Short mmCIF file of C-alpha atoms and ligand atoms in Angstrom, two decimals:
data_model
loop_
_atom_site.label_atom_id
_atom_site.label_comp_id
_atom_site.label_asym_id
_atom_site.label_seq_id
_atom_site.Cartn_x
_atom_site.Cartn_y
_atom_site.Cartn_z
CA MET A 1 2.09 8.10 -19.33
CA ALA A 2 4.05 6.81 -16.38
CA THR A 3 7.53 8.32 -17.03
CA GLU A 4 6.22 11.78 -17.32
CA ALA A 5 4.04 11.21 -14.03
CA ALA A 6 7.20 9.87 -12.36
CA ASP A 7 8.98 12.98 -13.12
CA ARG A 8 6.35 14.78 -11.53
CA VAL A 9 6.79 13.24 -8.07
CA THR A 10 7.75 15.79 -5.63
CA MET A 11 8.57 15.51 -1.92
CA ASP A 12 5.43 17.54 -1.15
CA LYS A 13 3.19 14.87 -3.12
CA ILE A 14 4.73 12.19 -1.11
CA VAL A 15 4.37 14.06 2.25
CA ALA A 16 0.70 14.77 1.36
CA LEU A 17 -0.03 11.16 0.39
CA CYS A 18 1.54 9.87 3.62
CA LYS A 19 -0.60 12.22 5.62
CA ARG A 20 -3.69 11.63 3.73
CA ARG A 21 -3.49 7.84 3.74
CA GLY A 22 -2.16 7.33 7.26
CA PHE A 23 1.54 6.40 6.49
CA ILE A 24 3.48 9.17 8.32
CA PHE A 25 2.58 11.99 10.60
CA GLN A 26 4.45 14.87 12.06
CA SER A 27 5.45 13.96 15.55
CA SER A 28 3.57 15.78 18.55
CA GLU A 29 1.47 17.49 15.83
CA ILE A 30 -1.14 18.76 18.22
CA TYR A 31 1.68 20.72 20.00
CA GLY A 32 2.84 22.35 16.75
CA GLY A 33 5.02 19.30 15.76
CA LEU A 34 8.70 18.41 16.66
CA ALA A 35 11.17 19.54 13.79
CA SER A 36 12.21 16.55 11.48
CA THR A 37 10.50 13.96 13.71
CA TYR A 38 7.81 11.70 12.52
CA ASP A 39 5.35 9.08 13.70
CA TYR A 40 4.45 6.23 11.50
CA GLY A 41 0.68 5.47 11.15
CA HIS A 42 -0.88 1.97 10.27
CA TYR A 43 0.22 1.80 6.58
CA GLY A 44 3.59 3.16 7.35
CA VAL A 45 4.24 0.55 10.05
CA LEU A 46 3.12 -2.13 7.73
CA LEU A 47 5.29 -0.75 4.67
CA LYS A 48 8.37 -0.13 6.75
CA THR A 49 7.99 -3.66 8.50
CA ASN A 50 7.98 -5.28 5.08
CA VAL A 51 11.12 -3.18 4.13
CA LYS A 52 12.81 -4.64 7.14
CA SER A 53 11.43 -8.24 6.67
CA GLN A 54 12.75 -8.32 3.06
CA TRP A 55 16.15 -7.22 4.24
CA TRP A 56 16.13 -9.89 7.10
CA ARG A 57 14.96 -12.45 4.43
CA SER A 58 17.89 -11.66 2.17
CA MET A 59 20.40 -11.56 4.98
CA ILE A 60 19.19 -14.62 7.00
CA GLN A 61 16.62 -16.86 5.40
CA GLU A 62 18.33 -16.91 1.92
CA ARG A 63 21.87 -17.74 3.06
CA ASP A 64 23.56 -19.45 5.96
CA ASP A 65 26.61 -17.32 6.62
CA ILE A 66 25.04 -14.51 8.55
CA VAL A 67 23.49 -14.43 12.03
CA ALA A 68 21.15 -11.99 13.73
CA LEU A 69 21.87 -9.57 16.68
CA ASP A 70 19.70 -7.04 18.72
CA ALA A 71 21.91 -5.10 20.78
CA ALA A 72 20.95 -2.35 23.39
CA ILE A 73 20.68 1.15 22.16
CA LEU A 74 22.63 2.48 25.44
CA MET A 75 26.07 1.18 25.41
CA HIS A 76 29.02 1.59 27.80
CA PRO A 77 30.44 5.12 27.10
CA ARG A 78 34.01 3.75 26.43
CA VAL A 79 32.65 2.10 23.27
CA TRP A 80 32.44 5.43 21.72
CA GLU A 81 35.71 6.46 22.87
CA ALA A 82 37.29 3.35 21.21
CA SER A 83 35.14 3.67 18.02
CA GLY A 84 36.34 7.15 17.41
CA HIS A 85 32.92 8.65 17.63
CA LEU A 86 33.73 10.90 20.56
CA ASP A 87 36.54 12.63 18.66
CA GLY A 88 35.43 11.91 15.07
CA PHE A 89 31.75 11.81 14.70
CA THR A 90 31.47 15.45 13.86
CA ASP A 91 30.05 17.82 11.17
CA PRO A 92 31.41 21.47 10.46
CA LEU A 93 29.02 23.82 11.90
CA VAL A 94 28.70 27.53 10.94
CA GLN A 95 26.08 29.97 12.37
CA CYS A 96 24.74 33.03 10.66
CA LEU A 97 26.01 36.37 12.13
CA GLY A 98 23.28 38.31 10.24
CA GLU A 99 19.70 38.62 10.77
CA CYS A 100 18.45 34.96 10.95
CA LYS A 101 21.10 33.40 13.15
CA ARG A 102 20.39 30.15 11.34
CA ARG A 103 22.94 27.13 11.63
CA TRP A 104 24.44 25.26 8.68
CA ARG A 105 26.74 22.57 7.85
CA GLU A 106 29.78 24.00 6.19
CA ASP A 107 30.50 21.22 3.81
CA HIS A 108 26.79 21.42 2.52
CA LEU A 109 27.07 25.14 1.87
CA ARG A 110 30.63 24.53 0.03
CA GLU A 111 28.88 22.30 -2.19
CA GLN A 112 26.05 25.12 -3.08
CA GLN A 113 28.64 27.93 -3.20
CA PRO A 114 31.99 26.35 -4.50
CA GLU A 115 33.50 29.73 -4.99
CA GLY A 116 34.55 32.67 -2.57
CA GLU A 117 33.37 33.32 0.95
CA LEU A 118 30.46 31.44 2.24
CA ARG A 119 27.14 33.47 3.05
CA CYS A 120 24.09 32.49 4.66
CA PRO A 121 21.65 31.04 2.17
CA GLU A 122 18.72 32.24 4.12
CA CYS A 123 19.60 36.04 4.59
CA GLY A 124 22.93 36.49 2.91
CA GLY A 125 24.59 37.23 6.38
CA GLU A 126 28.18 36.58 7.22
CA LEU A 127 28.98 33.19 8.94
CA THR A 128 31.14 32.26 11.90
CA GLU A 129 34.30 30.15 11.47
CA PRO A 130 33.36 26.37 11.34
CA ARG A 131 33.61 24.43 14.47
CA GLN A 132 33.32 20.60 14.78
CA PHE A 133 30.00 19.65 16.17
CA ASN A 134 29.47 16.00 17.78
CA LEU A 135 26.46 14.37 16.46
CA MET A 136 25.89 12.09 19.39
CA PHE A 137 22.91 12.74 21.73
CA LYS A 138 24.12 12.79 25.41
CA THR A 139 22.09 11.75 28.34
CA HIS A 140 22.63 10.45 31.96
CA MET A 141 22.21 6.97 33.34
CA GLY A 142 20.44 6.89 36.67
CA PRO A 143 19.33 9.86 38.76
CA VAL A 144 22.34 12.05 39.06
CA GLU A 145 23.43 14.33 36.13
CA GLU A 146 27.04 14.02 36.54
CA GLU A 147 29.92 13.51 34.16
CA SER A 148 30.55 9.75 35.35
CA ALA A 149 26.84 9.00 34.33
CA VAL A 150 27.09 10.17 30.95
CA VAL A 151 25.76 7.69 28.10
CA TYR A 152 25.02 8.42 24.58
CA LEU A 153 22.19 7.35 22.13
CA ARG A 154 23.75 5.09 19.58
CA PRO A 155 24.62 6.91 16.39
CA GLU A 156 25.00 3.62 14.38
CA THR A 157 23.90 0.00 15.25
CA ALA A 158 27.27 -1.28 14.11
CA GLN A 159 29.11 -0.80 17.29
CA GLY A 160 26.73 -3.27 19.09
CA ILE A 161 27.76 -5.74 16.72
CA PHE A 162 31.59 -5.18 17.12
CA VAL A 163 31.34 -5.57 20.95
CA ASN A 164 29.44 -8.66 20.60
CA PHE A 165 31.79 -10.21 18.12
CA LYS A 166 33.35 -12.69 20.67
CA ASN A 167 30.08 -13.74 22.07
CA VAL A 168 28.67 -14.47 18.62
CA LEU A 169 31.83 -16.35 17.34
CA GLN A 170 31.68 -18.62 20.56
CA PHE A 171 27.94 -19.58 20.02
CA SER A 172 27.40 -19.38 16.24
CA ARG A 173 30.12 -21.95 15.17
CA LYS A 174 30.81 -19.68 12.23
CA LYS A 175 34.22 -18.72 10.80
CA PRO A 176 35.11 -15.86 8.58
CA PRO A 177 33.83 -15.02 6.09
CA PHE A 178 30.63 -14.70 8.05
CA GLY A 179 28.37 -11.80 9.07
CA ILE A 180 26.32 -10.30 11.90
CA ALA A 181 23.04 -8.43 11.06
CA GLN A 182 21.12 -5.91 13.02
CA VAL A 183 18.08 -3.65 12.65
CA GLY A 184 17.36 -0.94 15.13
CA LYS A 185 17.07 2.78 16.06
CA SER A 186 19.98 5.09 15.69
CA PHE A 187 20.19 8.82 16.70
CA ARG A 188 22.11 11.49 15.31
CA ASN A 189 21.72 15.35 16.42
CA GLU A 190 21.86 16.40 12.65
CA ILE A 191 22.50 20.12 12.40
CA THR A 192 20.36 20.34 9.08
CA PRO A 193 17.78 17.45 9.21
CA GLY A 194 15.07 17.65 6.45
CA ASN A 195 13.44 16.29 3.49
CA PHE A 196 10.86 14.51 5.30
CA ILE A 197 12.10 11.04 6.42
CA PHE A 198 15.46 11.46 4.42
CA ARG A 199 17.52 12.94 7.23
CA THR A 200 15.99 12.84 10.61
CA ARG A 201 17.51 12.73 14.28
CA GLU A 202 16.00 9.43 15.09
CA PHE A 203 15.87 6.80 12.41
CA GLU A 204 16.18 3.05 11.95
CA GLN A 205 19.25 1.33 10.33
CA MET A 206 19.60 -1.98 8.80
CA GLU A 207 23.20 -2.92 9.22
CA MET A 208 25.49 -5.83 8.72
CA GLU A 209 29.12 -6.50 9.39
CA PHE A 210 30.68 -9.20 7.46
CA PHE A 211 33.98 -10.52 9.01
CA VAL A 212 36.39 -11.71 6.49
CA PRO A 213 40.09 -12.82 6.35
CA PRO A 214 42.27 -9.83 5.44
CA ASP A 215 43.19 -10.71 1.96
CA GLN A 216 39.71 -11.21 0.89
CA ALA A 217 38.55 -7.81 1.82
CA GLY A 218 38.54 -6.43 -1.69
CA HIS A 219 36.58 -9.26 -3.01
CA TRP A 220 33.81 -9.09 -0.51
CA HIS A 221 33.48 -5.38 -0.81
CA GLU A 222 32.78 -5.83 -4.58
CA TYR A 223 30.49 -8.78 -3.68
CA TRP A 224 28.33 -6.77 -1.33
CA LEU A 225 28.13 -3.74 -3.78
CA ASP A 226 26.56 -6.17 -6.32
CA GLU A 227 24.32 -7.85 -3.72
CA ARG A 228 22.78 -4.68 -2.25
CA MET A 229 22.30 -3.20 -5.67
CA ARG A 230 20.51 -6.56 -6.63
CA TRP A 231 18.31 -6.33 -3.37
CA TYR A 232 16.88 -2.99 -4.29
CA THR A 233 16.22 -3.81 -8.02
CA SER A 234 14.52 -7.18 -7.11
CA LEU A 235 12.17 -5.22 -5.10
CA GLY A 236 11.20 -3.09 -7.99
CA LEU A 237 13.48 -0.01 -7.71
CA ARG A 238 14.15 1.17 -11.24
CA THR A 239 17.86 0.54 -12.28
CA ASP A 240 18.02 3.88 -14.11
CA HIS A 241 17.17 5.76 -10.77
CA LEU A 242 19.99 3.70 -9.02
CA ARG A 243 23.80 4.21 -9.05
CA LEU A 244 26.92 3.46 -7.10
CA ARG A 245 29.30 6.29 -6.17
CA PRO A 246 32.70 5.80 -4.70
CA HIS A 247 33.78 8.15 -2.08
CA ALA A 248 36.67 10.47 -2.65
CA ALA A 249 39.49 10.23 -0.07
CA ASP A 250 38.35 13.26 1.77
CA GLU A 251 34.95 12.25 2.39
CA LEU A 252 35.73 8.77 3.91
CA SER A 253 34.51 8.21 7.53
CA HIS A 254 37.24 7.89 10.18
CA TYR A 255 36.90 4.17 10.22
CA SER A 256 36.73 3.49 6.38
CA SER A 257 39.43 2.60 3.86
CA ALA A 258 36.95 2.52 0.95
CA THR A 259 33.23 3.30 0.69
CA SER A 260 30.73 3.25 -2.06
CA ASP A 261 27.08 4.77 -1.72
CA ILE A 262 24.27 3.33 -3.58
CA GLU A 263 22.55 6.50 -4.53
CA TYR A 264 18.98 6.90 -5.62
CA LEU A 265 17.45 9.52 -7.73
CA PHE A 266 15.22 11.29 -5.07
CA PRO A 267 13.19 14.44 -6.03
CA ILE A 268 15.96 16.16 -4.14
CA GLY A 269 18.36 14.82 -6.69
CA TRP A 270 20.91 11.86 -6.54
CA SER A 271 21.35 11.06 -2.72
CA GLU A 272 22.79 8.36 -0.63
CA LEU A 273 20.48 5.42 0.15
CA GLU A 274 22.93 3.11 1.60
CA GLY A 275 26.73 3.04 2.35
CA ILE A 276 28.97 0.09 1.76
CA ALA A 277 32.33 0.50 3.59
CA ASN A 278 35.48 -1.46 3.90
CA ARG A 279 36.18 -0.78 7.72
CA GLY A 280 39.40 -3.05 7.67
CA ASP A 281 40.29 -3.94 11.21
CA PHE A 282 39.83 -0.69 12.59
CA ASP A 283 36.82 -1.47 14.93
CA LEU A 284 37.87 -4.88 16.24
CA THR A 285 41.42 -3.69 16.86
CA GLN A 286 40.34 -0.54 18.69
CA HIS A 287 37.91 -2.34 21.01
CA ALA A 288 40.56 -5.04 21.58
CA ARG A 289 43.03 -2.40 22.63
CA SER A 290 40.43 -0.55 24.77
CA SER A 291 38.82 -3.32 26.52
CA GLY A 292 41.72 -5.73 26.88
CA GLU A 293 39.75 -8.67 25.25
CA LYS A 294 41.21 -10.46 22.37
CA LEU A 295 38.91 -9.81 19.32
CA GLU A 296 40.32 -12.18 16.77
CA TYR A 297 39.60 -15.47 14.92
CA VAL A 298 41.57 -18.53 15.93
CA ASP A 299 41.74 -21.28 13.29
CA SER A 300 41.36 -24.49 15.49
CA ALA A 301 42.88 -26.69 12.69
CA THR A 302 45.92 -24.63 12.08
CA GLY A 303 46.28 -22.51 15.18
CA GLY A 304 46.68 -19.63 12.99
CA ARG A 305 44.94 -16.28 14.31
CA TYR A 306 44.07 -13.02 12.65
CA VAL A 307 41.83 -10.00 13.44
CA PRO A 308 39.16 -10.10 10.68
CA HIS A 309 38.41 -7.23 8.28
CA VAL A 310 35.00 -5.89 7.91
CA ILE A 311 32.74 -5.28 5.01
CA GLU A 312 29.63 -3.25 6.09
CA PRO A 313 26.46 -2.63 3.91
CA ALA A 314 24.70 0.03 6.20
CA ALA A 315 21.23 0.87 4.91
CA GLY A 316 18.42 3.29 6.48
CA ALA A 317 15.03 1.57 6.86
CA ASP A 318 13.13 4.95 6.65
CA ARG A 319 15.28 6.11 3.56
CA ALA A 320 14.75 2.85 1.76
CA MET A 321 11.10 3.19 2.55
CA LEU A 322 10.96 6.67 1.20
CA ALA A 323 12.86 5.57 -2.10
CA PHE A 324 10.38 2.73 -2.46
CA MET A 325 7.37 5.16 -2.18
CA VAL A 326 9.03 7.82 -4.51
CA ASP A 327 9.69 5.25 -7.15
CA ALA A 328 6.23 3.79 -6.84
CA TYR A 329 4.29 6.96 -6.96
CA ASP A 330 2.56 7.51 -10.16
CA GLU A 331 -0.34 9.63 -11.59
CA GLU A 332 -2.57 8.87 -14.74
CA GLN A 333 -5.72 9.67 -16.17
CA VAL A 334 -8.41 6.87 -16.21
CA GLU A 335 -11.52 7.52 -17.85
CA GLY A 336 -11.15 11.17 -17.56
CA ARG A 337 -10.26 11.07 -13.91
CA GLU A 338 -6.87 11.38 -12.29
CA ARG A 339 -5.57 8.39 -10.49
CA VAL A 340 -2.85 8.46 -7.76
CA VAL A 341 -1.30 5.08 -7.48
CA LEU A 342 1.57 3.56 -5.49
CA ARG A 343 3.05 0.77 -7.74
CA LEU A 344 4.71 -0.76 -4.85
CA HIS A 345 6.35 -4.30 -5.51
CA PRO A 346 3.57 -6.69 -4.20
CA LYS A 347 6.08 -7.94 -1.42
CA LEU A 348 6.45 -4.54 0.07
CA ALA A 349 2.66 -3.46 -0.25
CA PRO A 350 1.16 -3.02 3.21
CA VAL A 351 -2.19 -4.78 2.01
CA LYS A 352 -2.00 -7.32 -0.51
CA VAL A 353 -5.74 -7.83 -1.36
CA ALA A 354 -8.77 -5.68 -0.70
CA VAL A 355 -12.14 -7.28 -0.57
CA LEU A 356 -15.12 -5.03 -1.53
CA PRO A 357 -18.72 -5.71 -1.98
CA LEU A 358 -20.30 -3.57 -4.74
CA VAL A 359 -23.12 -2.58 -2.74
CA SER A 360 -23.86 -2.85 1.07
CA LYS A 361 -26.90 -4.87 0.52
CA ASP A 362 -28.40 -8.13 -0.97
CA GLY A 363 -26.09 -10.30 0.91
CA GLN A 364 -22.98 -8.92 -0.81
CA PRO A 365 -21.21 -7.71 2.54
CA GLU A 366 -21.58 -11.04 4.10
CA VAL A 367 -20.23 -12.92 1.21
CA ALA A 368 -17.32 -10.35 1.06
CA ARG A 369 -16.50 -10.61 4.65
CA GLU A 370 -16.40 -14.39 4.40
CA ILE A 371 -13.88 -14.21 1.47
CA TYR A 372 -11.76 -11.71 3.46
CA GLU A 373 -11.68 -13.83 6.47
CA GLU A 374 -10.38 -16.79 4.48
CA LEU A 375 -7.76 -14.49 2.69
CA ARG A 376 -6.43 -13.01 5.45
CA GLU A 377 -5.13 -16.53 6.74
CA ARG A 378 -2.91 -16.30 3.68
CA MET A 379 -1.81 -12.71 3.22
CA PRO A 380 -2.48 -9.25 4.62
CA ALA A 381 -6.02 -8.36 3.58
CA GLU A 382 -8.40 -5.64 4.10
CA TYR A 383 -12.30 -5.55 3.97
CA ASP A 384 -13.87 -2.25 2.85
CA ALA A 385 -17.62 -1.85 2.54
CA GLY A 386 -17.88 2.09 3.10
CA GLY A 387 -18.50 4.66 0.39
CA SER A 388 -18.52 4.40 -3.37
CA ILE A 389 -16.69 1.63 -5.17
CA GLY A 390 -14.67 4.19 -7.06
CA LYS A 391 -13.65 5.94 -3.84
CA ARG A 392 -12.77 2.60 -2.20
CA TYR A 393 -10.43 1.65 -5.24
CA ARG A 394 -8.99 4.93 -5.09
CA ARG A 395 -7.95 4.64 -1.50
CA GLN A 396 -6.51 1.17 -2.12
CA ASP A 397 -4.56 2.56 -5.14
CA GLU A 398 -3.11 5.23 -3.06
CA ILE A 399 -1.86 2.61 -0.37
CA GLY A 400 -0.35 0.36 -3.21
CA THR A 401 -2.69 -2.57 -2.71
CA PRO A 402 -1.85 -4.73 -5.76
CA TRP A 403 -5.18 -6.60 -5.95
CA GLY A 404 -8.78 -5.86 -5.40
CA VAL A 405 -11.72 -8.46 -5.18
CA THR A 406 -15.21 -7.18 -5.97
CA VAL A 407 -18.30 -9.10 -4.88
CA ASP A 408 -21.36 -8.40 -6.85
CA HIS A 409 -24.73 -9.72 -7.62
CA GLN A 410 -23.31 -12.40 -10.04
CA THR A 411 -21.21 -13.65 -6.98
CA LEU A 412 -24.39 -14.72 -5.28
CA GLU A 413 -25.50 -16.53 -8.48
CA ASP A 414 -22.53 -18.31 -9.58
CA ARG A 415 -19.73 -17.86 -6.73
CA THR A 416 -17.45 -15.97 -8.81
CA VAL A 417 -15.76 -12.44 -8.13
CA THR A 418 -13.77 -9.98 -10.21
CA LEU A 419 -10.12 -9.78 -9.44
CA ARG A 420 -8.63 -6.28 -10.42
CA ASP A 421 -5.02 -5.60 -10.90
CA ARG A 422 -3.72 -2.17 -9.63
CA ASP A 423 -1.31 -1.75 -12.48
CA SER A 424 -2.95 -2.85 -15.70
CA LEU A 425 -6.51 -2.36 -14.25
CA GLU A 426 -7.61 -5.48 -15.67
CA GLN A 427 -10.42 -7.39 -14.29
CA ASP A 428 -10.69 -11.26 -14.40
CA ARG A 429 -13.69 -13.12 -13.38
CA ILE A 430 -12.68 -16.13 -11.27
CA PRO A 431 -14.32 -18.83 -8.97
CA MET A 432 -14.22 -17.66 -5.35
CA ASP A 433 -12.79 -21.00 -4.37
CA GLU A 434 -9.72 -20.41 -6.49
CA LEU A 435 -9.07 -16.90 -5.14
CA GLY A 436 -6.52 -17.81 -2.49
CA ALA A 437 -4.42 -19.96 -4.72
CA GLU A 438 -4.50 -17.39 -7.56
CA LEU A 439 -3.33 -14.51 -5.28
CA GLU A 440 -0.58 -16.71 -3.79
CA ARG A 441 0.57 -17.53 -7.44
CA ARG A 442 0.44 -13.83 -8.32
CA LEU A 443 2.36 -12.73 -5.11
CA ALA A 444 4.96 -15.37 -5.92
CA ALA A 445 5.39 -14.46 -9.63
CA PRO A 446 8.27 -12.09 -10.74
CA TRP A 447 7.29 -8.52 -10.64
CA ARG A 448 8.70 -5.49 -12.82
CA SER A 449 7.83 -1.95 -12.31
CA PRO A 450 5.32 -0.83 -14.99
CA LYS A 451 7.19 2.44 -14.85
CA LEU A 452 10.25 0.84 -16.28
CA SER A 453 8.43 -0.01 -19.69
CA ALA A 454 7.22 3.42 -20.30
N1 GAP B 501 27.61 2.21 10.38
C1 GAP B 501 27.78 3.00 8.97
C2 GAP B 501 26.90 4.04 8.99
O1 GAP B 501 26.08 4.27 9.93
P1 GAP B 501 26.05 5.97 7.56
O2 GAP B 501 26.33 6.03 5.90
O3 GAP B 501 26.42 7.10 8.33
O4 GAP B 501 26.96 4.67 7.66
C3 GAP B 501 24.00 4.38 6.95
O5 GAP B 501 24.57 5.55 7.59
C4 GAP B 501 22.63 4.68 6.44
O6 GAP B 501 21.71 4.97 7.40
C5 GAP B 501 22.56 5.72 5.46
O7 GAP B 501 22.95 5.46 4.10
C6 GAP B 501 21.12 6.19 5.53
O8 GAP B 501 20.35 5.30 4.70
C7 GAP B 501 20.90 5.98 7.17
N2 GAP B 501 20.91 7.23 7.66
C8 GAP B 501 22.10 7.97 8.14
N3 GAP B 501 21.84 9.06 8.74
C9 GAP B 501 20.47 9.16 8.71
C10 GAP B 501 19.64 10.17 9.11
N4 GAP B 501 19.94 11.18 9.74
N5 GAP B 501 18.25 9.96 8.88
C11 GAP B 501 17.85 8.91 8.17
N6 GAP B 501 18.66 7.99 7.85
C12 GAP B 501 19.93 7.92 8.08
#
């Protein structure tokens, strides 16, 4: 059942589910929407927050060689000169000279049309010569729109880390190998955004810069490739929908000496989920040269000094959330009716348990509400008394709630409830007083996508 259903996942189904269940809406929808820009609703906020929390957990809580940072989005314009983004952060832009006048990325078109002269995929028209288009959003700081007031919205969070290297080194008492982690918004004026939240102009990144002695860079690059793959699979992504792809020399970013992408099999095909780059000493050297500050590590014991090399696992929070949703999406027939279910890892699920009175009378809502109020002290819970029980379960299945508690007439007699499992649909009758502990046990237990075994 499940593999076939998994193969039926389309981006349209994910978009429809996100709208129907309040995960994600088109931005400024009442004005016709702003292209490729999205607003996150209640369950979307909760799911993305869980993705980010799990990332922070793996970077900070589960180890002691990484510290956190939250740098400003607006940075001194010289940062982008030194980092190479003003000159090098460009994509080749071509425009249709035919009917539609649409703009395209030449490198993307070349992948689709490997032979001969490129034509517009929309109307078949001729295309202009490519020109390098800088992806940074430009704005002005202060009331006067003059050249000296130009600032940029950061296109990556990484530079906030490099310019704070010295501050962090001084306070944190760390020495290489150590890392600085950051989560935050980045902005890119993409020529062809699209595929829902896969490529947008405003998005969130989860980046970590790991500073290492130069001769250890190769080792740590391999280490972080393994670690990051492990993170995705530990949160339920199917291993056969994940792969590593090393970049060819001609696709490396201007700062990178080696990059491998973790790719996921999205409905649009294999696509980048996260990039893991060896940035060498490019960034620290550039900023040291440009700012005049020494950005190096001095070993107080030996007096030896060096510019650390950097290994960078750089992930997108929105793109990771999309991958988790795509991987979790399932459809199956249950008692002659179609059920749509998000088989999310319980740690990622926006709501862990729903408490539902079977009927809205006979004291059931009051007992259910009491159970809910106790459970929400332990984990995100929801109380839902409106509509038929079938509809309420369908709603919880679609937002990925792993467990449902039903209060019925028997509950009032013997203080037991039924505990329903989202994936197996098994129902256990258990004492009300044991619910909290039982749910905590299930939440901590290892979890494996049921779609894997199919
Ligand atoms: N600091 C390195 C860096 O930014 P990147 O490969 O350009 O590397 C890292 O971006 C991750 O950020 C990507 O793997 C992707 O998950 C996410 N990302 C990049 N551009 C994006 C966009 N336009 N929309 C959504 N996510 C994006």
